[in-house]
PDB file of C-alpha atoms in Angstrom:
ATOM      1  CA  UNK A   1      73.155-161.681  20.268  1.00 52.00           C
ATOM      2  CA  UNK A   2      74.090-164.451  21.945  1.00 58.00           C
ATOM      3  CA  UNK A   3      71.527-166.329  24.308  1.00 70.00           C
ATOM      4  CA  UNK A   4      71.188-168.157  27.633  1.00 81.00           C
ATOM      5  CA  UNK A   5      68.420-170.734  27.111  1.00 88.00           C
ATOM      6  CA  UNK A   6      66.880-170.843  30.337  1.00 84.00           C
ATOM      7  CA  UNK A   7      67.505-166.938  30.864  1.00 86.00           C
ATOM      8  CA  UNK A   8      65.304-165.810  27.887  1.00 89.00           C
ATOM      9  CA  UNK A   9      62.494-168.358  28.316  1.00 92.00           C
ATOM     10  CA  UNK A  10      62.682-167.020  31.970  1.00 92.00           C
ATOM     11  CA  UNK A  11      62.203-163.440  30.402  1.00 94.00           C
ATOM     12  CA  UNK A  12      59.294-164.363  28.233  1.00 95.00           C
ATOM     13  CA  UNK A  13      57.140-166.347  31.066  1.00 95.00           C
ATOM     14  CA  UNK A  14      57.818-169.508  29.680  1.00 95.00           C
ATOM     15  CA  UNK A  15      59.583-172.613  30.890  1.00 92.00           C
ATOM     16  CA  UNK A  16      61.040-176.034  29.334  1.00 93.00           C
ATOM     17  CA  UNK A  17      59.592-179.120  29.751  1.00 95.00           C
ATOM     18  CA  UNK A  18      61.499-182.042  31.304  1.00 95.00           C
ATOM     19  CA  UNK A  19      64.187-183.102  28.945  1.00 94.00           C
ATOM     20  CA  UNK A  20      63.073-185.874  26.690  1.00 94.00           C
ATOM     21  CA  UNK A  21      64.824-189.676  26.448  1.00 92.00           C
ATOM     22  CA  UNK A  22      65.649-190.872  23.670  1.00 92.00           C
ATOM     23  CA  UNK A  23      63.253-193.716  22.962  1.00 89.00           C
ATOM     24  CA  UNK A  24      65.748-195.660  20.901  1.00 92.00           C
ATOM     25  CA  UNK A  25      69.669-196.673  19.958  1.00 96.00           C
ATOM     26  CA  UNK A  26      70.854-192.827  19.959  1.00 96.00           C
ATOM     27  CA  UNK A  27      71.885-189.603  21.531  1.00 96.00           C
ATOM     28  CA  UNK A  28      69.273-186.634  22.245  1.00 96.00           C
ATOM     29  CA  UNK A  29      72.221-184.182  21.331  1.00 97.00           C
ATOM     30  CA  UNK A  30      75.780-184.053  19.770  1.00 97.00           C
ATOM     31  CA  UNK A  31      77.877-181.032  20.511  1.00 96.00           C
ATOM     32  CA  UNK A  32      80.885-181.124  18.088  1.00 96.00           C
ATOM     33  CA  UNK A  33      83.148-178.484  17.076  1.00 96.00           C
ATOM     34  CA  UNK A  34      80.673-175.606  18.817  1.00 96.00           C
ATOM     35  CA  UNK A  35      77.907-176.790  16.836  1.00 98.00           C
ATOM     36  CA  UNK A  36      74.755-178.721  18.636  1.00 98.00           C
ATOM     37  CA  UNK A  37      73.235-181.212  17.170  1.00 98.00           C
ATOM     38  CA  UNK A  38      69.747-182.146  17.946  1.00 98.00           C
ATOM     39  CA  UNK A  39      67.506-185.384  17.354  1.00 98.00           C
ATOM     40  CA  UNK A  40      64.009-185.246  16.248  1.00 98.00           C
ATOM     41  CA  UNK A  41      61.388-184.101  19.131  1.00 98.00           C
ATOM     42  CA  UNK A  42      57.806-185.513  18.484  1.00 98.00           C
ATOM     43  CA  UNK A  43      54.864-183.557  19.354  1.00 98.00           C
ATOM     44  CA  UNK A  44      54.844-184.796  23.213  1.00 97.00           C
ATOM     45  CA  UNK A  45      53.050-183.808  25.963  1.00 96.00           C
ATOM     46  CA  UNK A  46      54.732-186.361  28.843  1.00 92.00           C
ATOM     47  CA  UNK A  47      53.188-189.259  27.525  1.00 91.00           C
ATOM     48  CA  UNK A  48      50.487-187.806  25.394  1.00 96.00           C
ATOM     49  CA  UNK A  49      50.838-187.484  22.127  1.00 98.00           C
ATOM     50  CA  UNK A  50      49.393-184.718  19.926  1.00 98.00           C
ATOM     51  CA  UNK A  51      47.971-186.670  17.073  1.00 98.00           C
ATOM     52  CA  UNK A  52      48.775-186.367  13.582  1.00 98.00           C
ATOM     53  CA  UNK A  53      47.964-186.921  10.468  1.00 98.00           C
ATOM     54  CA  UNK A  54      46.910-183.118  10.094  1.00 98.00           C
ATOM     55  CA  UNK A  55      44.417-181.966   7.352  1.00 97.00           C
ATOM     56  CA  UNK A  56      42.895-179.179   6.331  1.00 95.00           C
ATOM     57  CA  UNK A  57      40.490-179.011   8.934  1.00 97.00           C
ATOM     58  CA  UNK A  58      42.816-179.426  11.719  1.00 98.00           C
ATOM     59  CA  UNK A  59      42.636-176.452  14.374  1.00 98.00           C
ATOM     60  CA  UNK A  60      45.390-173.742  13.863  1.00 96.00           C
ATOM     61  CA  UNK A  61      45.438-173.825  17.677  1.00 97.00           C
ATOM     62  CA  UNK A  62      46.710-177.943  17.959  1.00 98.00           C
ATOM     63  CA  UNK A  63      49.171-177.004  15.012  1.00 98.00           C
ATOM     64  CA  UNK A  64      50.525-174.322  17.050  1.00 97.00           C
ATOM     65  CA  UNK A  65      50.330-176.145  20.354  1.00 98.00           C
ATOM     66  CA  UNK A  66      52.450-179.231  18.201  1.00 98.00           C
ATOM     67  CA  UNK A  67      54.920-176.955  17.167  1.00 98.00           C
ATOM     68  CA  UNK A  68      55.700-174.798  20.383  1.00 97.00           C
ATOM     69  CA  UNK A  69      55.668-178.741  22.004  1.00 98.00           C
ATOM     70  CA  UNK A  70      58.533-179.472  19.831  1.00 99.00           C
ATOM     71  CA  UNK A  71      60.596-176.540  20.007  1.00 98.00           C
ATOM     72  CA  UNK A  72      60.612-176.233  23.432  1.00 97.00           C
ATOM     73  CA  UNK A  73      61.167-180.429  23.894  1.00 98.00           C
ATOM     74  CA  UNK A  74      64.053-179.882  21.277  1.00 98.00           C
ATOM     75  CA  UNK A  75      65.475-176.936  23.676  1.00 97.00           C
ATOM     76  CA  UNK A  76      64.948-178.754  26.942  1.00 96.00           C
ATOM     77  CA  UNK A  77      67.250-181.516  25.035  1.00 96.00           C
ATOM     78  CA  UNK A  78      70.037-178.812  24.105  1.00 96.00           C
ATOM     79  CA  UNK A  79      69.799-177.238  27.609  1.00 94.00           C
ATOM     80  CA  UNK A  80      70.130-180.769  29.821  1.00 94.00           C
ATOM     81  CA  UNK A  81      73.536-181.196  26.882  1.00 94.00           C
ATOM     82  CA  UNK A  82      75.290-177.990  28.097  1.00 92.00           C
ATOM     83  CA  UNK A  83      76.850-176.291  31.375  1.00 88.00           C
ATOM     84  CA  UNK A  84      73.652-173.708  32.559  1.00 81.00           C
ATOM     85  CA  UNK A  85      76.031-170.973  31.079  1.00 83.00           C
ATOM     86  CA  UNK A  86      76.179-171.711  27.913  1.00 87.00           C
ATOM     87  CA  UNK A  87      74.699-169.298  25.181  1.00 91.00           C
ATOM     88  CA  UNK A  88      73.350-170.260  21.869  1.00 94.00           C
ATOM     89  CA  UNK A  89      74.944-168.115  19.369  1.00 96.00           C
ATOM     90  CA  UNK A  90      72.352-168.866  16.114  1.00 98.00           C
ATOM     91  CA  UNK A  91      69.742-171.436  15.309  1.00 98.00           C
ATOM     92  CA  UNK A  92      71.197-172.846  12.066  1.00 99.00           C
ATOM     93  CA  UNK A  93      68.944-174.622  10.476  1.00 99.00           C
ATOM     94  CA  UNK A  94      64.696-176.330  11.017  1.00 99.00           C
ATOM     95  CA  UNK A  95      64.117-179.618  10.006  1.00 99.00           C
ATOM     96  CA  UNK A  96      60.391-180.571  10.475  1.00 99.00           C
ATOM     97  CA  UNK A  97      58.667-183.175   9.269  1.00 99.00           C
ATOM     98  CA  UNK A  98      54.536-182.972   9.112  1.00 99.00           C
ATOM     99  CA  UNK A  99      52.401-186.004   9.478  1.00 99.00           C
ATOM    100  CA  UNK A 100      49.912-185.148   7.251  1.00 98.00           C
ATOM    101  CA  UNK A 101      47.292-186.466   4.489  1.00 98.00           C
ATOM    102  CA  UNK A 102      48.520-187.082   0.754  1.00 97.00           C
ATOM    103  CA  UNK A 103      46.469-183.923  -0.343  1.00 97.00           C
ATOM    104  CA  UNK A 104      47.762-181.516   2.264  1.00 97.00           C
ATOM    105  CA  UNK A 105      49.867-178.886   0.594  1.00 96.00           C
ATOM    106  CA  UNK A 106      50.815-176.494   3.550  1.00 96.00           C
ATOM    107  CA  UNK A 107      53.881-178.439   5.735  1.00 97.00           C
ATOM    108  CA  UNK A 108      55.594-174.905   5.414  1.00 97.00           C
ATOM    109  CA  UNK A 109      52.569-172.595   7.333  1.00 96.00           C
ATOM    110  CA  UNK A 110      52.970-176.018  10.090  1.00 97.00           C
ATOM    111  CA  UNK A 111      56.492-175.471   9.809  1.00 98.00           C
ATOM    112  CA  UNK A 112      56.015-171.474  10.169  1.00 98.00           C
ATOM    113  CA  UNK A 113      54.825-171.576  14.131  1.00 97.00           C
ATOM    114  CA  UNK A 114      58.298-173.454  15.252  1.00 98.00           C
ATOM    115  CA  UNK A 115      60.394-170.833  13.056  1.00 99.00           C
ATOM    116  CA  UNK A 116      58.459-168.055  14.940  1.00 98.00           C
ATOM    117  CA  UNK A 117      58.724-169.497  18.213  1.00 98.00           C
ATOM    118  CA  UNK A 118      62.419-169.886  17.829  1.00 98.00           C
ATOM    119  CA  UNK A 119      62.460-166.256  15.983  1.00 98.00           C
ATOM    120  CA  UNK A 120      60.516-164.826  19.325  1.00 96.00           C
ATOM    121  CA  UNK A 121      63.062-166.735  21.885  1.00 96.00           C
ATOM    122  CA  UNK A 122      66.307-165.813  20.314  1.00 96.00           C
ATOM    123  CA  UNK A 123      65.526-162.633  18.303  1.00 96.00           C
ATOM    124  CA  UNK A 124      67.437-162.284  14.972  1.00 97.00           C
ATOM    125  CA  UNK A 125      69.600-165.430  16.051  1.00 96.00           C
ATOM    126  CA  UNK A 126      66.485-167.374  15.938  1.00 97.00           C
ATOM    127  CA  UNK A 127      66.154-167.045  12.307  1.00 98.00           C
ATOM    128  CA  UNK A 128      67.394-169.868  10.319  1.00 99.00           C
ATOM    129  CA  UNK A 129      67.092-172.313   7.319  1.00 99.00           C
ATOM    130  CA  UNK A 130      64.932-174.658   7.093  1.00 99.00           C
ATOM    131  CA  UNK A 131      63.000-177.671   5.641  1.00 98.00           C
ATOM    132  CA  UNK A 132      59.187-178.773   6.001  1.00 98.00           C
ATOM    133  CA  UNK A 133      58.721-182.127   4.924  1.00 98.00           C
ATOM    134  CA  UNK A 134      55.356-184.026   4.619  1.00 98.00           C
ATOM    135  CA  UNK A 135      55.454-187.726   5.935  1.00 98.00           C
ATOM    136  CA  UNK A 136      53.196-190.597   5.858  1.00 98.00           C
ATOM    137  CA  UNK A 137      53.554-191.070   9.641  1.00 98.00           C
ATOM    138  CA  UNK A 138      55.443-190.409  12.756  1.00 98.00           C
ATOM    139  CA  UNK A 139      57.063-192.317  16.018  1.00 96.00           C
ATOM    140  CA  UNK A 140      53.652-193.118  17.936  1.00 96.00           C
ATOM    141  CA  UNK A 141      51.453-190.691  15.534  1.00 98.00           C
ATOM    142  CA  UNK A 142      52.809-187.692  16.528  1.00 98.00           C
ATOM    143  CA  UNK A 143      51.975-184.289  14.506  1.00 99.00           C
ATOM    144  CA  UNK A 144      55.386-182.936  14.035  1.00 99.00           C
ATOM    145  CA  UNK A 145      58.592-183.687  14.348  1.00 99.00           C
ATOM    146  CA  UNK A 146      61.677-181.239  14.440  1.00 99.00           C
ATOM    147  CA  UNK A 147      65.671-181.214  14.500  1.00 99.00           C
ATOM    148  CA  UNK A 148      67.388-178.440  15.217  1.00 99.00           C
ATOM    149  CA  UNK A 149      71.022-177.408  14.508  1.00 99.00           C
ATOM    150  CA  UNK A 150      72.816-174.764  16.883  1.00 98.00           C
ATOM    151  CA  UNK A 151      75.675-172.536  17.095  1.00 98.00           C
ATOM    152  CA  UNK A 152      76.981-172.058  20.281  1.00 97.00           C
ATOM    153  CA  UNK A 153      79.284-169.012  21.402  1.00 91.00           C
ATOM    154  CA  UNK A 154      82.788-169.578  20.886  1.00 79.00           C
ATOM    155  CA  UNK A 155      83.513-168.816  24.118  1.00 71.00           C
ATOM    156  CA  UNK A 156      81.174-171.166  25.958  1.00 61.00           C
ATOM    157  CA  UNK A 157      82.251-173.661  23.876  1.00 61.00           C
ATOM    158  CA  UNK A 158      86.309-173.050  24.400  1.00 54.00           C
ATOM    159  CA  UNK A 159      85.031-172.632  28.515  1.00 51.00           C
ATOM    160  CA  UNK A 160      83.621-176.159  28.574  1.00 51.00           C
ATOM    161  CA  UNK A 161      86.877-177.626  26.241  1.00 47.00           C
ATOM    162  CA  UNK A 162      89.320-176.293  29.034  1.00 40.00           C
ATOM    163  CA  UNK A 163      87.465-177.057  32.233  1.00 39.00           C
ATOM    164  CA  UNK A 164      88.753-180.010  33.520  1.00 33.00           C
ATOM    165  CA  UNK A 165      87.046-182.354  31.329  1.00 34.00           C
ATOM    166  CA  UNK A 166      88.813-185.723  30.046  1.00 32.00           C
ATOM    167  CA  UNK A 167      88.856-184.408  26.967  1.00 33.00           C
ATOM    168  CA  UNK A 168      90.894-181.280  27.302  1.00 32.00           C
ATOM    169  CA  UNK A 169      93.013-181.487  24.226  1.00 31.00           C
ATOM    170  CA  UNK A 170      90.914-181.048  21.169  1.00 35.00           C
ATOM    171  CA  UNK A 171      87.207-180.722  20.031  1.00 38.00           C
ATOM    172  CA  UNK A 172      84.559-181.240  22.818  1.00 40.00           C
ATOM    173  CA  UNK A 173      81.916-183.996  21.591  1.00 42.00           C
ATOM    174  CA  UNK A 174      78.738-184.812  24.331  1.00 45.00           C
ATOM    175  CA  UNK A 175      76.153-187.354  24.034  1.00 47.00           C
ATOM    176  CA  UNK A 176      73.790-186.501  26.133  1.00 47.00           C
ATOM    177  CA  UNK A 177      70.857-188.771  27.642  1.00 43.00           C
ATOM    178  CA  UNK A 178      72.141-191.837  26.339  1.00 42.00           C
ATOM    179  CA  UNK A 179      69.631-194.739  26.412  1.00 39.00           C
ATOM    180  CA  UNK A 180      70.823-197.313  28.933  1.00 38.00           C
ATOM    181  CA  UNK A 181      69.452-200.888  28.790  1.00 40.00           C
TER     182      UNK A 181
END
């Protein structure tokens, strides 16, 4: 199944966020070879941040409100990167890293509301690997912060290589929302 971004989010009552900036010397995505590469969304709310370091006594409901923020900033990212038409073919592979306490132990039930966000979005082509990682901090304190790694359809992809763009000959590559001085 492949998937228009803004389509199923459409179909499920939800919508994205602005895209994010990057707030540093990088790109918010890389497209290369069909294959989407995204940078590392912090639990952002505009220019809120949802706190970190979690605990065990943090409420489910922030953890899941952290996550769903950083899916859905990760997929505003991918979506401002790519022609409206464009369909995701298969989330590849979670990376999330959990600002948490020494003694916390469960990064991978944090880790479990972005997987099921992205499994409820995209269906079976949500599912993915993936990585939970615990951290001694974030950028500004955040909660979470996730990467994602996307397939997109072949045919999207060979659309956007032969559409008039500069680079017509060869593999497309796009750096999208790069930060200017």
């Amino acid at each position: 199944m492949t998937t228009v971004i803004a389509d199923r989010l459409a179909q499920l009552g939800m919508t994205l966020p602005p895209p994010p900036s990057p707030r540093g010397v990088y790109v918010g995505v890389v497209i290369h070879d069909g294959i989407a590469y995204v940078s590392g969304q912090v639990s952002r709310v505009g220019d809120e941040i949802i706190a970190g370091p979690v605990d065990r006594t943090t409420p489910p409901e922030l953890i899941r409100h952290a996550a769903r923020t950083c899916v859905l900033r990760a997929l505003a990212a991918l979506a401002a990167a790519l022609p409206s038409t464009t369909t995701v073919e298969r989330i590849l592979y979670l990376r999330g890293f959990v600002n948490a306490v020494p003694d916390f132990m469960n990064h991978s039930q944090v880790m479990d509301e972005a997987s099921a966000l992205l499994h409820e979005i995209f269906g079976e082509s949500g599912r993915h690997a993936r990585s939970a990682l615990g951290v001694a901090g974030l950028p500004g304190g955040g909660l979470l912060e996730i990467e994602l790694t996307v397939a997109l359809a072949r045919e999207s992809v060979h659309a956007q290589e032969g559409a008039g763009n500069p680079s017509e000959a060869g593999p497309q590559h796009t750096d999208a929302h790069q930060r200017t001085p």
